[in-house]
C-alpha cells in the first residue's frame, strides 16, 4: 500500500525541484565534514593565491583575534572550516601563532590558515586530565626570574624551572632580579654569584639585573632581541616590573600576582613586541611553568652534568645516594659537582619516583 501511494504521487515540477535543491544547499553541512575538508586541504589554492598575508596573533577575545601585520593590528575572524577544527582541537589558534590572513578592510581581516608551531606552552592541568589546554605557541626561550630579598633566592627553584623549560623544548635564561638589594641581602648575593658560576658552566645565560635601577637591562634586551620569550618565576620576583621597563608601558605591578592563582577564567595570554626588538608572551593565568607530569628523561636534559657523571657509576641503576662506587657522589666530594645541583637533582628524582606510573 505504501508503495502504491508513493507511485500515486504526482511528479514534482521543475520549479519545485529547483526549490528543493536550493533548500538542500542551505541545509548542506558537508563543508564541515572531515572528508570535504581533506579535499580542500589537497586543493592547490595557497594562502598567497587567496590574497592572504602573514601576521602574528597578539590577543584572542571570544570571537575576534588581534593579528599584527606591518606594525598594525587587524581584528580578525576565523575562516569557516578552521572554526570546525576548533571544535575538535579546542584551541585552533593561540597567542603567538603565525597565521595567514586576508585583510578585508584597513583594520579587519579573516584568518585563512595557521602555520605549523615550533613549540607550545600548555596550561598546567591536573594529572588526571588528558586534554591539554594550549596557552601560547612559538616560544623560543623562557626567562626564569628569581630575586634577592623577597621572594628569597632558592637555587633549587631555578632547577625546577630548568626541568620545565627542557620539557617544553625552550631555551632557558636565568635572570636574578633586585640586585640593587645586594648589600642588604649579602648572603643571598653570595649565593647568586655561586649560581653564576654553576649555570655559566652549563652554558645557560644568567644575568644579575635590577628592574628598579635598570642595571643589566641592556644585556637582557640583547638576549630578548629577535626571539619570543616568556617570563616565568614566583610572584613578587619582579616580572611585571621588568616587562614595564622593557615595554615602556605601565602594566600594574602585581597584575601577574593577582591573576596568577591558576584561575581559568582570568587567563588570557597576550603577545607584546619589545621596542628594542623581540616578543614576549604574558600568560597571567599560568601560576608558573608547571613541571607536573615530568619524567626521568626530563631530568636528564636539565641536569646534563649529572647525567654524564652517572655513566661512570658502577651500577647502571645507581641511585647516587649511598653506593660506594658512585661517580656522582665522588664528584660532589671532590668539588666537581655543586652540592646545590646535587640536592636539586635528588629531590626532583625523588618526586619522579613518587608519582604513580599511571599519572606520568
Ligand atoms: P611579579 O609578581 O613577578 O610580577 O613582581 P612585580 O613586578 O609585581 O614586583 C613585586 C615587587 O617587587 C614590587 O613591589 C616591585 O616594586 C618590587 N621590585 C621589582 N623589581 C625590583 C627590583 O629590581 N628591585 C627592588 N628593590 N624591588 C623590585
Ligand atoms: Zn651513582
PDB file of N, CA and C in Angstrom, residues 95-178:
ATOM      1  N   UNK A  95      47.723  32.522  21.071  1.00  0.00           N
ATOM      2  CA  UNK A  95      48.618  33.675  21.034  1.00  0.00           C
ATOM      3  C   UNK A  95      50.022  33.208  20.633  1.00  0.00           C
ATOM      4  N   UNK A  96      50.637  33.974  19.755  1.00  0.00           N
ATOM      5  CA  UNK A  96      51.986  33.620  19.296  1.00  0.00           C
ATOM      6  C   UNK A  96      51.969  32.857  17.980  1.00  0.00           C
ATOM      7  N   UNK A  97      50.773  32.436  17.556  1.00  0.00           N
ATOM      8  CA  UNK A  97      50.686  31.708  16.286  1.00  0.00           C
ATOM      9  C   UNK A  97      51.061  32.620  15.123  1.00  0.00           C
ATOM     10  N   UNK A  98      51.696  32.018  14.134  1.00  0.00           N
ATOM     11  CA  UNK A  98      51.908  32.698  12.863  1.00  0.00           C
ATOM     12  C   UNK A  98      50.740  32.299  11.977  1.00  0.00           C
ATOM     13  N   UNK A  99      50.039  33.286  11.441  1.00  0.00           N
ATOM     14  CA  UNK A  99      48.848  32.967  10.641  1.00  0.00           C
ATOM     15  C   UNK A  99      48.885  33.653   9.278  1.00  0.00           C
ATOM     16  N   UNK A 100      48.176  33.053   8.348  1.00  0.00           N
ATOM     17  CA  UNK A 100      47.897  33.697   7.067  1.00  0.00           C
ATOM     18  C   UNK A 100      46.505  34.279   7.190  1.00  0.00           C
ATOM     19  N   UNK A 101      46.363  35.573   6.898  1.00  0.00           N
ATOM     20  CA  UNK A 101      45.017  36.138   6.955  1.00  0.00           C
ATOM     21  C   UNK A 101      44.777  37.052   5.756  1.00  0.00           C
ATOM     22  N   UNK A 102      43.493  37.187   5.429  1.00  0.00           N
ATOM     23  CA  UNK A 102      43.127  38.024   4.282  1.00  0.00           C
ATOM     24  C   UNK A 102      42.597  39.346   4.817  1.00  0.00           C
ATOM     25  N   UNK A 103      43.333  40.450   4.604  1.00  0.00           N
ATOM     26  CA  UNK A 103      42.815  41.736   5.073  1.00  0.00           C
ATOM     27  C   UNK A 103      41.522  42.081   4.328  1.00  0.00           C
ATOM     28  N   UNK A 104      40.502  42.483   5.080  1.00  0.00           N
ATOM     29  CA  UNK A 104      39.227  42.831   4.436  1.00  0.00           C
ATOM     30  C   UNK A 104      39.008  44.336   4.404  1.00  0.00           C
ATOM     31  N   UNK A 105      39.432  45.003   5.485  1.00  0.00           N
ATOM     32  CA  UNK A 105      39.439  46.477   5.480  1.00  0.00           C
ATOM     33  C   UNK A 105      40.798  46.889   6.028  1.00  0.00           C
ATOM     34  N   UNK A 106      40.940  48.155   6.335  1.00  0.00           N
ATOM     35  CA  UNK A 106      42.202  48.667   6.892  1.00  0.00           C
ATOM     36  C   UNK A 106      42.509  48.071   8.274  1.00  0.00           C
ATOM     37  N   UNK A 107      41.447  47.630   8.935  1.00  0.00           N
ATOM     38  CA  UNK A 107      41.640  47.170  10.311  1.00  0.00           C
ATOM     39  C   UNK A 107      41.055  45.785  10.598  1.00  0.00           C
ATOM     40  N   UNK A 108      40.470  45.167   9.599  1.00  0.00           N
ATOM     41  CA  UNK A 108      39.870  43.851   9.845  1.00  0.00           C
ATOM     42  C   UNK A 108      40.347  42.828   8.812  1.00  0.00           C
ATOM     43  N   UNK A 109      40.140  41.566   9.144  1.00  0.00           N
ATOM     44  CA  UNK A 109      40.554  40.511   8.216  1.00  0.00           C
ATOM     45  C   UNK A 109      39.976  39.170   8.614  1.00  0.00           C
ATOM     46  N   UNK A 110      40.329  38.162   7.832  1.00  0.00           N
ATOM     47  CA  UNK A 110      39.828  36.812   8.104  1.00  0.00           C
ATOM     48  C   UNK A 110      41.007  35.858   8.057  1.00  0.00           C
ATOM     49  N   UNK A 111      41.137  35.066   9.101  1.00  0.00           N
ATOM     50  CA  UNK A 111      42.275  34.150   9.169  1.00  0.00           C
ATOM     51  C   UNK A 111      42.034  32.952   8.266  1.00  0.00           C
ATOM     52  N   UNK A 112      43.011  32.719   7.411  1.00  0.00           N
ATOM     53  CA  UNK A 112      42.898  31.643   6.420  1.00  0.00           C
ATOM     54  C   UNK A 112      43.507  30.346   6.947  1.00  0.00           C
ATOM     55  N   UNK A 113      44.739  30.441   7.472  1.00  0.00           N
ATOM     56  CA  UNK A 113      45.367  29.214   7.982  1.00  0.00           C
ATOM     57  C   UNK A 113      46.415  29.539   9.048  1.00  0.00           C
ATOM     58  N   UNK A 114      46.807  28.506   9.779  1.00  0.00           N
ATOM     59  CA  UNK A 114      47.780  28.665  10.857  1.00  0.00           C
ATOM     60  C   UNK A 114      49.056  27.914  10.469  1.00  0.00           C
ATOM     61  N   UNK A 115      50.202  28.570  10.622  1.00  0.00           N
ATOM     62  CA  UNK A 115      51.475  27.919  10.281  1.00  0.00           C
ATOM     63  C   UNK A 115      51.823  26.883  11.353  1.00  0.00           C
ATOM     64  N   UNK A 116      52.555  25.845  10.993  1.00  0.00           N
ATOM     65  CA  UNK A 116      52.939  24.845  12.000  1.00  0.00           C
ATOM     66  C   UNK A 116      53.705  25.504  13.153  1.00  0.00           C
ATOM     67  N   UNK A 117      53.457  25.003  14.362  1.00  0.00           N
ATOM     68  CA  UNK A 117      54.073  25.598  15.558  1.00  0.00           C
ATOM     69  C   UNK A 117      55.416  24.939  15.875  1.00  0.00           C
ATOM     70  N   UNK A 118      56.365  25.745  16.337  1.00  0.00           N
ATOM     71  CA  UNK A 118      57.653  25.167  16.730  1.00  0.00           C
ATOM     72  C   UNK A 118      57.575  24.625  18.156  1.00  0.00           C
ATOM     73  N   UNK A 119      56.954  25.395  19.040  1.00  0.00           N
ATOM     74  CA  UNK A 119      56.777  24.943  20.432  1.00  0.00           C
ATOM     75  C   UNK A 119      55.380  25.363  20.896  1.00  0.00           C
ATOM     76  N   UNK A 120      54.893  24.695  21.928  1.00  0.00           N
ATOM     77  CA  UNK A 120      53.627  25.133  22.528  1.00  0.00           C
ATOM     78  C   UNK A 120      53.771  25.169  24.048  1.00  0.00           C
ATOM     79  N   UNK A 121      53.065  26.106  24.628  1.00  0.00           N
ATOM     80  CA  UNK A 121      53.031  26.201  26.083  1.00  0.00           C
ATOM     81  C   UNK A 121      51.639  25.767  26.522  1.00  0.00           C
ATOM     82  N   UNK A 122      51.575  24.777  27.423  1.00  0.00           N
ATOM     83  CA  UNK A 122      50.275  24.264  27.858  1.00  0.00           C
ATOM     84  C   UNK A 122      49.993  24.702  29.276  1.00  0.00           C
ATOM     85  N   UNK A 123      48.730  24.844  29.551  1.00  0.00           N
ATOM     86  CA  UNK A 123      48.343  25.185  30.918  1.00  0.00           C
ATOM     87  C   UNK A 123      48.520  23.971  31.812  1.00  0.00           C
ATOM     88  N   UNK A 124      48.977  24.273  33.002  1.00  0.00           N
ATOM     89  CA  UNK A 124      49.188  23.210  33.981  1.00  0.00           C
ATOM     90  C   UNK A 124      47.832  22.657  34.414  1.00  0.00           C
ATOM     91  N   UNK A 125      47.572  21.451  33.986  1.00  0.00           N
ATOM     92  CA  UNK A 125      46.281  20.845  34.322  1.00  0.00           C
ATOM     93  C   UNK A 125      46.500  19.776  35.390  1.00  0.00           C
ATOM     94  N   UNK A 126      45.427  19.329  35.934  1.00  0.00           N
ATOM     95  CA  UNK A 126      45.521  18.245  36.903  1.00  0.00           C
ATOM     96  C   UNK A 126      46.069  16.998  36.235  1.00  0.00           C
ATOM     97  N   UNK A 127      46.835  16.225  36.987  1.00  0.00           N
ATOM     98  CA  UNK A 127      47.432  14.992  36.459  1.00  0.00           C
ATOM     99  C   UNK A 127      46.477  14.172  35.591  1.00  0.00           C
ATOM    100  N   UNK A 128      45.261  14.021  36.130  1.00  0.00           N
ATOM    101  CA  UNK A 128      44.339  13.065  35.523  1.00  0.00           C
ATOM    102  C   UNK A 128      43.759  13.570  34.216  1.00  0.00           C
ATOM    103  N   UNK A 129      43.745  14.893  34.059  1.00  0.00           N
ATOM    104  CA  UNK A 129      43.108  15.413  32.856  1.00  0.00           C
ATOM    105  C   UNK A 129      43.964  15.175  31.630  1.00  0.00           C
ATOM    106  N   UNK A 130      43.387  14.516  30.672  1.00  0.00           N
ATOM    107  CA  UNK A 130      44.149  14.170  29.473  1.00  0.00           C
ATOM    108  C   UNK A 130      44.282  15.374  28.547  1.00  0.00           C
ATOM    109  N   UNK A 131      43.183  16.143  28.470  1.00  0.00           N
ATOM    110  CA  UNK A 131      43.156  17.213  27.484  1.00  0.00           C
ATOM    111  C   UNK A 131      44.080  18.360  27.897  1.00  0.00           C
ATOM    112  N   UNK A 132      44.998  18.715  27.014  1.00  0.00           N
ATOM    113  CA  UNK A 132      45.891  19.821  27.318  1.00  0.00           C
ATOM    114  C   UNK A 132      45.295  21.097  26.746  1.00  0.00           C
ATOM    115  N   UNK A 133      45.432  22.158  27.502  1.00  0.00           N
ATOM    116  CA  UNK A 133      44.923  23.432  27.027  1.00  0.00           C
ATOM    117  C   UNK A 133      46.108  24.278  26.591  1.00  0.00           C
ATOM    118  N   UNK A 134      46.177  24.562  25.300  1.00  0.00           N
ATOM    119  CA  UNK A 134      47.302  25.356  24.801  1.00  0.00           C
ATOM    120  C   UNK A 134      47.138  26.798  25.233  1.00  0.00           C
ATOM    121  N   UNK A 135      48.233  27.403  25.623  1.00  0.00           N
ATOM    122  CA  UNK A 135      48.194  28.786  26.069  1.00  0.00           C
ATOM    123  C   UNK A 135      48.885  29.702  25.065  1.00  0.00           C
ATOM    124  N   UNK A 136      49.968  29.234  24.517  1.00  0.00           N
ATOM    125  CA  UNK A 136      50.732  30.068  23.584  1.00  0.00           C
ATOM    126  C   UNK A 136      51.582  29.178  22.692  1.00  0.00           C
ATOM    127  N   UNK A 137      52.027  29.771  21.584  1.00  0.00           N
ATOM    128  CA  UNK A 137      52.810  28.972  20.635  1.00  0.00           C
ATOM    129  C   UNK A 137      54.048  29.724  20.168  1.00  0.00           C
ATOM    130  N   UNK A 138      54.966  28.967  19.653  1.00  0.00           N
ATOM    131  CA  UNK A 138      56.188  29.503  19.039  1.00  0.00           C
ATOM    132  C   UNK A 138      57.052  30.322  20.002  1.00  0.00           C
ATOM    133  N   UNK A 139      57.266  29.764  21.172  1.00  0.00           N
ATOM    134  CA  UNK A 139      58.119  30.415  22.169  1.00  0.00           C
ATOM    135  C   UNK A 139      59.533  29.864  22.013  1.00  0.00           C
ATOM    136  N   UNK A 140      60.506  30.766  21.982  1.00  0.00           N
ATOM    137  CA  UNK A 140      61.893  30.313  21.842  1.00  0.00           C
ATOM    138  C   UNK A 140      62.545  30.089  23.197  1.00  0.00           C
ATOM    139  N   UNK A 141      62.317  31.030  24.101  1.00  0.00           N
ATOM    140  CA  UNK A 141      63.054  30.942  25.362  1.00  0.00           C
ATOM    141  C   UNK A 141      62.206  31.323  26.573  1.00  0.00           C
ATOM    142  N   UNK A 142      62.610  30.770  27.693  1.00  0.00           N
ATOM    143  CA  UNK A 142      61.926  31.039  28.951  1.00  0.00           C
ATOM    144  C   UNK A 142      62.867  31.839  29.840  1.00  0.00           C
ATOM    145  N   UNK A 143      62.378  32.976  30.312  1.00  0.00           N
ATOM    146  CA  UNK A 143      63.200  33.801  31.198  1.00  0.00           C
ATOM    147  C   UNK A 143      62.806  33.426  32.630  1.00  0.00           C
ATOM    148  N   UNK A 144      63.654  32.653  33.269  1.00  0.00           N
ATOM    149  CA  UNK A 144      63.397  32.199  34.637  1.00  0.00           C
ATOM    150  C   UNK A 144      63.787  33.340  35.577  1.00  0.00           C
ATOM    151  N   UNK A 145      62.777  33.920  36.203  1.00  0.00           N
ATOM    152  CA  UNK A 145      63.034  35.103  37.022  1.00  0.00           C
ATOM    153  C   UNK A 145      63.029  34.742  38.506  1.00  0.00           C
ATOM    154  N   UNK A 146      64.139  35.064  39.167  1.00  0.00           N
ATOM    155  CA  UNK A 146      64.246  34.882  40.616  1.00  0.00           C
ATOM    156  C   UNK A 146      64.721  36.209  41.195  1.00  0.00           C
ATOM    157  N   UNK A 147      64.752  36.309  42.521  1.00  0.00           N
ATOM    158  CA  UNK A 147      65.147  37.610  43.078  1.00  0.00           C
ATOM    159  C   UNK A 147      65.899  37.479  44.390  1.00  0.00           C
ATOM    160  N   UNK A 148      66.550  38.579  44.753  1.00  0.00           N
ATOM    161  CA  UNK A 148      67.129  38.695  46.098  1.00  0.00           C
ATOM    162  C   UNK A 148      66.034  39.284  46.985  1.00  0.00           C
ATOM    163  N   UNK A 149      66.130  39.090  48.259  1.00  0.00           N
ATOM    164  CA  UNK A 149      65.136  39.672  49.180  1.00  0.00           C
ATOM    165  C   UNK A 149      63.885  38.824  49.203  1.00  0.00           C
ATOM    166  N   UNK A 150      62.791  39.424  48.731  1.00  0.00           N
ATOM    167  CA  UNK A 150      61.514  38.692  48.716  1.00  0.00           C
ATOM    168  C   UNK A 150      61.015  38.536  47.290  1.00  0.00           C
ATOM    169  N   UNK A 151      60.714  37.338  46.834  1.00  0.00           N
ATOM    170  CA  UNK A 151      60.959  36.059  47.495  1.00  0.00           C
ATOM    171  C   UNK A 151      62.458  35.732  47.519  1.00  0.00           C
ATOM    172  N   UNK A 152      62.822  34.987  48.506  1.00  0.00           N
ATOM    173  CA  UNK A 152      64.217  34.638  48.754  1.00  0.00           C
ATOM    174  C   UNK A 152      64.784  33.798  47.586  1.00  0.00           C
ATOM    175  N   UNK A 153      66.068  33.999  47.309  1.00  0.00           N
ATOM    176  CA  UNK A 153      66.700  33.255  46.212  1.00  0.00           C
ATOM    177  C   UNK A 153      66.867  31.783  46.587  1.00  0.00           C
ATOM    178  N   UNK A 154      66.254  30.912  45.785  1.00  0.00           N
ATOM    179  CA  UNK A 154      66.370  29.468  46.040  1.00  0.00           C
ATOM    180  C   UNK A 154      66.832  28.767  44.775  1.00  0.00           C
ATOM    181  N   UNK A 155      68.128  28.400  44.720  1.00  0.00           N
ATOM    182  CA  UNK A 155      68.632  27.760  43.502  1.00  0.00           C
ATOM    183  C   UNK A 155      67.855  26.508  43.096  1.00  0.00           C
ATOM    184  N   UNK A 156      67.296  25.785  44.073  1.00  0.00           N
ATOM    185  CA  UNK A 156      66.558  24.565  43.722  1.00  0.00           C
ATOM    186  C   UNK A 156      65.340  24.893  42.849  1.00  0.00           C
ATOM    187  N   UNK A 157      64.801  26.097  43.072  1.00  0.00           N
ATOM    188  CA  UNK A 157      63.653  26.516  42.264  1.00  0.00           C
ATOM    189  C   UNK A 157      64.077  26.777  40.816  1.00  0.00           C
ATOM    190  N   UNK A 158      65.277  27.333  40.678  1.00  0.00           N
ATOM    191  CA  UNK A 158      65.806  27.553  39.316  1.00  0.00           C
ATOM    192  C   UNK A 158      65.852  26.211  38.593  1.00  0.00           C
ATOM    193  N   UNK A 159      66.337  25.193  39.312  1.00  0.00           N
ATOM    194  CA  UNK A 159      66.455  23.878  38.683  1.00  0.00           C
ATOM    195  C   UNK A 159      65.098  23.304  38.286  1.00  0.00           C
ATOM    196  N   UNK A 160      64.103  23.567  39.094  1.00  0.00           N
ATOM    197  CA  UNK A 160      62.749  23.096  38.736  1.00  0.00           C
ATOM    198  C   UNK A 160      62.302  23.733  37.429  1.00  0.00           C
ATOM    199  N   UNK A 161      62.537  25.038  37.325  1.00  0.00           N
ATOM    200  CA  UNK A 161      62.143  25.733  36.093  1.00  0.00           C
ATOM    201  C   UNK A 161      62.959  25.239  34.903  1.00  0.00           C
ATOM    202  N   UNK A 162      64.191  24.853  35.171  1.00  0.00           N
ATOM    203  CA  UNK A 162      65.021  24.326  34.081  1.00  0.00           C
ATOM    204  C   UNK A 162      64.438  23.022  33.542  1.00  0.00           C
ATOM    205  N   UNK A 163      63.910  22.215  34.444  1.00  0.00           N
ATOM    206  CA  UNK A 163      63.276  20.967  34.005  1.00  0.00           C
ATOM    207  C   UNK A 163      62.059  21.293  33.137  1.00  0.00           C
ATOM    208  N   UNK A 164      61.289  22.278  33.599  1.00  0.00           N
ATOM    209  CA  UNK A 164      60.097  22.673  32.830  1.00  0.00           C
ATOM    210  C   UNK A 164      60.488  23.190  31.450  1.00  0.00           C
ATOM    211  N   UNK A 165      61.537  24.001  31.403  1.00  0.00           N
ATOM    212  CA  UNK A 165      61.993  24.553  30.119  1.00  0.00           C
ATOM    213  C   UNK A 165      62.438  23.420  29.195  1.00  0.00           C
ATOM    214  N   UNK A 166      63.182  22.469  29.770  1.00  0.00           N
ATOM    215  CA  UNK A 166      63.673  21.338  28.963  1.00  0.00           C
ATOM    216  C   UNK A 166      62.486  20.531  28.432  1.00  0.00           C
ATOM    217  N   UNK A 167      61.502  20.363  29.272  1.00  0.00           N
ATOM    218  CA  UNK A 167      60.321  19.577  28.868  1.00  0.00           C
ATOM    219  C   UNK A 167      59.572  20.247  27.717  1.00  0.00           C
ATOM    220  N   UNK A 168      59.489  21.572  27.785  1.00  0.00           N
ATOM    221  CA  UNK A 168      58.776  22.304  26.726  1.00  0.00           C
ATOM    222  C   UNK A 168      59.609  22.537  25.478  1.00  0.00           C
ATOM    223  N   UNK A 169      60.901  22.242  25.577  1.00  0.00           N
ATOM    224  CA  UNK A 169      61.784  22.473  24.433  1.00  0.00           C
ATOM    225  C   UNK A 169      62.174  23.935  24.282  1.00  0.00           C
ATOM    226  N   UNK A 170      62.137  24.678  25.402  1.00  0.00           N
ATOM    227  CA  UNK A 170      62.504  26.098  25.361  1.00  0.00           C
ATOM    228  C   UNK A 170      63.928  26.296  25.864  1.00  0.00           C
ATOM    229  N   UNK A 171      64.602  27.274  25.283  1.00  0.00           N
ATOM    230  CA  UNK A 171      65.938  27.637  25.749  1.00  0.00           C
ATOM    231  C   UNK A 171      65.783  28.406  27.071  1.00  0.00           C
ATOM    232  N   UNK A 172      66.488  28.013  28.148  1.00  0.00           N
ATOM    233  CA  UNK A 172      66.328  28.778  29.387  1.00  0.00           C
ATOM    234  C   UNK A 172      67.305  29.955  29.497  1.00  0.00           C
ATOM    235  N   UNK A 173      66.842  30.996  30.173  1.00  0.00           N
ATOM    236  CA  UNK A 173      67.698  32.140  30.514  1.00  0.00           C
ATOM    237  C   UNK A 173      67.368  32.437  31.969  1.00  0.00           C
ATOM    238  N   UNK A 174      68.389  32.624  32.803  1.00  0.00           N
ATOM    239  CA  UNK A 174      68.122  32.900  34.218  1.00  0.00           C
ATOM    240  C   UNK A 174      68.374  34.376  34.508  1.00  0.00           C
ATOM    241  N   UNK A 175      67.397  34.987  35.143  1.00  0.00           N
ATOM    242  CA  UNK A 175      67.525  36.396  35.499  1.00  0.00           C
ATOM    243  C   UNK A 175      67.399  36.506  37.020  1.00  0.00           C
ATOM    244  N   UNK A 176      68.450  37.028  37.660  1.00  0.00           N
ATOM    245  CA  UNK A 176      68.370  37.264  39.109  1.00  0.00           C
ATOM    246  C   UNK A 176      68.113  38.754  39.300  1.00  0.00           C
ATOM    247  N   UNK A 177      66.895  39.059  39.695  1.00  0.00           N
ATOM    248  CA  UNK A 177      66.463  40.459  39.795  1.00  0.00           C
ATOM    249  C   UNK A 177      66.691  41.015  41.221  1.00  0.00           C
ATOM    250  N   UNK A 178      66.510  42.300  41.342  1.00  0.00           N
ATOM    251  CA  UNK A 178      66.624  43.050  42.606  1.00  0.00           C
ATOM    252  C   UNK A 178      68.068  43.053  43.101  1.00  0.00           C
TER     253      UNK A 178
END
